[in-house]
């Protein structure tokens, strides 16, 4: 077997698609829902085409950073009133997401041409630390603002998929405030980004990342970044950011359907706000569910230690 990272002939070892150290933070999520193959199993998502040296030594520094970063801010849930300020190493965030995207693409036998020698060198070498201009990363807080508890859909705290759907306009045309009736905006077009080679969305419990990979010599990256930064409720990450307060990037629909990326003026954000206030400002049954769920989740964690 030829190692996917260093290219040497070696025996293949199992590489975790998402760092095992990150999965360790969420032992209660012990099932893997593999939508592409329509199976659910207890093994971790892996890909078996990486040599032992790359797996255990060369790319392991990324796993350490990922665990440190996610455990620092995102193992807990937040609510709408919380302010979450983060500090991060942009280069390490780029490397982490590129590695996960590369692993996932190979596991689905998809086109990996974006991950050329230059990108692999960047992932494999801690000293190669000039951020890639043709990679954009955005992040936002995933908060369940819906009346339904997330465990009702399978406790899917860790999720990722290729090419999420970016909307170009609001999915709601208007709201009749007299009656509460909602009028949908039919046929909202998908936002197309010129020179986009691939994109990914990742959710790690209470944070979501968008990874955008552009053609290397594209002249449209700046323009695409302006659209991304202003059209979506995410923070566009930068190399010299210091402290950043994360915006909430989810509404009551796409918290549960994370592959839909709504524009920041989407009426769904307002609908969620109205619904909650019409319910007296709290979701009583969701809170009752949450209390029970904390106990149940502890039981699952104890039963499935990592
Ligand atoms: Zn290797």
XYZ file of C-alpha atoms and ligand atoms in Angstrom:
307
model
C 0.000 0.000 0.000
C 1.122 3.545 -0.770
C 0.725 5.874 2.223
C -1.767 8.656 1.467
C 0.436 11.221 3.234
C 4.116 10.443 2.576
C 3.640 8.294 -0.537
C 5.974 5.524 0.700
C 5.194 1.833 0.290
C 4.262 0.540 3.739
C 1.730 -1.507 5.619
C -1.514 0.423 6.055
C -2.604 1.398 9.554
C -6.000 2.696 10.582
C -6.111 6.469 10.725
C -9.066 8.137 12.451
C -10.943 10.454 10.100
C -11.544 12.804 13.036
C -8.787 12.648 15.685
C -9.343 9.895 18.215
C -8.373 12.434 20.889
C -11.389 14.524 19.844
C -13.732 11.500 19.821
C -12.453 10.752 23.344
C -14.042 14.001 24.512
C -17.488 12.621 23.625
C -17.675 8.965 24.771
C -21.481 9.226 24.851
C -21.433 9.414 21.023
C -20.366 5.803 20.653
C -22.201 5.043 17.423
C -21.058 5.964 13.924
C -23.864 6.858 11.522
C -22.365 6.282 8.096
C -24.916 7.861 5.767
C -22.889 7.203 2.621
C -22.951 3.454 3.231
C -26.298 3.467 5.089
C -24.925 1.667 8.143
C -24.688 2.357 11.853
C -21.846 0.710 13.773
C -19.841 0.975 16.970
C -16.380 1.333 15.421
C -14.787 4.773 15.012
C -14.755 6.274 11.501
C -11.383 5.286 10.024
C -9.466 5.049 6.790
C -6.777 2.412 6.350
C -4.195 3.827 3.970
C -1.718 5.645 6.210
C 1.684 4.293 7.277
C 2.453 3.891 10.977
C 5.059 6.654 10.913
C 2.667 9.277 9.493
C -0.222 8.100 11.649
C 1.621 8.010 14.966
C 4.355 10.596 14.488
C 4.137 12.994 11.565
C 0.534 14.154 11.745
C -0.113 13.506 15.438
C 0.737 17.120 16.418
C -2.519 18.177 14.746
C -4.527 15.792 16.954
C -2.986 17.291 20.083
C -3.960 20.792 19.035
C -7.481 19.698 18.032
C -8.087 18.099 21.405
C -6.735 21.089 23.297
C -8.769 23.597 21.290
C -12.087 21.716 21.290
C -11.897 20.673 24.931
C -11.128 24.245 25.970
C -14.291 25.742 24.512
C -16.715 23.304 22.976
C -17.373 20.256 25.129
C -20.119 22.243 26.841
C -23.389 23.499 25.406
C -24.244 27.182 25.235
C -27.459 29.138 25.090
C -28.442 32.257 23.158
C -27.368 34.669 25.901
C -23.840 33.347 26.290
C -20.874 35.254 24.929
C -18.138 32.905 23.815
C -14.741 34.402 23.110
C -12.036 32.227 21.686
C -8.344 32.466 20.930
C -6.858 30.187 18.332
C -3.920 29.345 16.126
C -5.218 29.871 12.607
C -2.570 27.715 10.950
C -3.395 24.792 13.237
C -7.130 25.212 12.591
C -6.482 25.124 8.833
C -4.310 22.023 9.185
C -6.829 20.253 11.418
C -9.725 20.780 9.006
C -7.651 19.986 5.909
C -6.545 16.733 7.481
C -10.111 15.753 8.383
C -11.383 16.694 4.917
C -8.585 14.730 3.228
C -9.268 11.668 5.403
C -12.998 11.857 4.763
C -12.590 12.331 1.002
C -10.362 9.242 0.767
C -12.745 7.173 2.859
C -15.431 7.924 0.250
C -12.975 7.402 -2.625
C -13.614 10.923 -3.849
C -11.445 13.235 -5.887
C -8.458 14.282 -3.748
C -6.663 16.436 -6.317
C -6.854 19.490 -4.044
C -4.565 17.706 -1.584
C -1.427 18.008 -3.687
C 2.206 17.864 -2.566
C 2.102 21.413 -1.220
C -1.002 20.836 0.947
C 0.333 17.492 2.230
C 3.666 19.116 3.110
C 1.734 21.776 5.025
C -0.258 19.138 6.955
C 2.765 16.948 7.722
C 5.283 19.564 8.803
C 4.874 21.602 11.981
C 7.496 24.059 10.626
C 5.521 24.734 7.434
C 3.402 27.388 9.079
C 2.523 30.011 6.504
C -1.299 29.897 6.229
C -2.693 28.818 2.866
C -4.245 31.738 0.990
C -6.449 29.421 -1.051
C -8.102 27.990 2.057
C -10.798 29.934 3.932
C -12.175 28.925 7.319
C -15.248 30.314 9.047
C -16.625 29.384 12.422
C -19.736 29.947 14.496
C -21.508 28.725 17.596
C -23.981 25.879 17.191
C -26.768 26.484 19.666
C -29.978 24.519 19.779
C -32.542 27.327 19.601
C -35.311 24.924 18.541
C -38.025 23.523 20.847
C -36.670 20.009 20.267
C -33.857 18.420 22.171
C -30.966 17.275 19.973
C -30.947 13.790 21.514
C -34.314 13.197 19.808
C -32.398 13.004 16.522
C -29.633 10.669 17.672
C -27.231 12.736 19.816
C -25.216 13.756 16.769
C -22.622 15.967 18.402
C -19.885 15.277 15.867
C -20.902 15.686 12.269
C -19.233 16.540 9.012
C -20.047 16.462 5.321
C -18.715 17.606 2.005
C -20.170 20.464 -0.012
C -22.864 21.881 2.297
C -25.694 23.863 0.713
C -25.105 27.623 0.784
C -28.302 29.637 0.218
C -28.160 32.917 -1.686
C -31.196 34.478 0.019
C -33.696 34.066 2.855
C -35.860 30.934 2.754
C -38.723 33.021 4.202
C -40.299 35.884 2.279
C -42.233 37.473 5.081
C -44.038 36.912 8.350
C -47.557 38.145 9.038
C -47.217 39.507 12.569
C -51.023 39.608 13.049
C -51.481 35.887 12.497
C -47.962 34.475 12.757
C -48.293 33.023 9.279
C -45.025 32.452 7.485
C -44.650 32.846 3.721
C -41.852 30.886 2.176
C -39.539 32.241 -0.440
C -39.871 29.666 -3.193
C -36.926 28.729 -5.376
C -34.112 30.303 -3.405
C -30.990 29.711 -5.427
C -27.881 28.059 -4.247
C -24.927 30.415 -3.835
C -22.218 29.474 -6.294
C -18.658 30.440 -5.481
C -16.324 30.764 -8.461
C -13.179 28.595 -8.287
C -14.407 26.588 -5.280
C -12.817 23.151 -5.482
C -14.407 21.662 -2.411
C -16.010 22.700 0.843
C -16.787 20.978 4.095
C -18.841 21.647 7.175
C -17.787 20.244 10.528
C -19.682 20.304 13.793
C -17.899 19.527 17.027
C -20.677 19.770 19.586
C -21.128 23.537 20.052
C -18.934 24.828 17.234
C -19.259 24.657 13.455
C -16.507 25.215 10.925
C -16.810 25.864 7.214
C -13.757 24.900 5.207
C -13.532 26.395 1.710
C -10.791 25.216 -0.642
C -10.177 27.381 -3.727
C -8.251 26.684 -6.913
C -4.662 27.643 -6.305
C -4.327 30.525 -8.733
C -7.847 31.852 -8.388
C -8.344 35.616 -8.635
C -11.757 35.313 -6.977
C -10.734 34.369 -3.446
C -10.921 37.900 -2.069
C -14.365 38.397 -3.617
C -15.593 35.036 -2.284
C -14.342 35.871 1.195
C -16.257 39.164 1.182
C -19.463 37.301 0.257
C -18.858 34.629 2.913
C -18.068 37.128 5.628
C -21.114 39.305 5.015
C -23.699 36.812 3.843
C -23.433 34.101 6.517
C -23.608 34.251 10.324
C -20.054 33.017 10.784
C -16.755 34.588 11.725
C -14.159 34.537 8.937
C -11.022 33.344 10.708
C -7.777 35.257 10.167
C -4.157 34.669 10.983
C -3.787 37.715 13.234
C -7.097 37.555 15.079
C -6.635 37.881 18.802
C -9.820 37.330 20.778
C -12.969 36.644 18.798
C -16.570 36.554 20.039
C -18.300 33.847 18.021
C -21.655 34.566 16.351
C -24.516 32.063 16.616
C -24.691 30.302 13.258
C -27.730 28.086 13.788
C -31.482 28.597 13.710
C -34.225 26.172 14.725
C -34.103 24.407 11.358
C -30.430 24.100 10.554
C -29.380 23.205 14.076
C -30.830 19.787 13.241
C -30.053 19.970 9.496
C -26.523 21.267 9.708
C -25.703 20.952 6.005
C -27.993 23.909 5.215
C -26.127 27.204 5.456
C -28.662 30.024 5.688
C -27.891 33.669 5.026
C -27.708 35.918 8.096
C -30.953 37.707 7.176
C -32.867 34.445 6.803
C -36.330 34.818 8.367
C -35.815 31.511 10.186
C -33.684 33.267 12.793
C -36.621 35.568 13.541
C -39.177 32.744 13.463
C -37.235 30.931 16.196
C -37.116 34.078 18.278
C -40.866 34.665 17.864
C -41.713 31.046 18.641
C -39.754 31.090 21.862
C -41.346 34.338 23.020
C -44.800 33.073 22.095
C -44.034 30.105 24.358
C -43.387 32.425 27.292
C -39.623 32.745 26.727
C -38.753 29.156 27.671
C -39.247 25.706 26.258
C -40.526 23.909 29.330
C -40.626 20.404 27.879
C -37.215 20.705 26.303
C -35.814 21.674 29.704
C -37.505 18.672 31.341
C -36.072 16.449 28.636
C -32.626 17.980 29.219
C -32.733 17.138 32.949
C -33.519 13.497 32.209
C -31.015 13.419 29.406
C -28.092 14.489 31.630
C -28.693 11.371 33.750
C -29.088 9.133 30.709
C -25.984 10.530 29.055
C -23.918 9.805 32.154
C -25.145 6.218 32.046
C -24.145 5.914 28.366
C -20.699 7.389 29.094
C -20.097 4.882 31.882
C -21.229 2.027 29.694
C -19.006 3.030 26.761
C -15.700 4.274 28.169
C -12.993 5.054 25.585
Zn 3.281 7.809 5.530
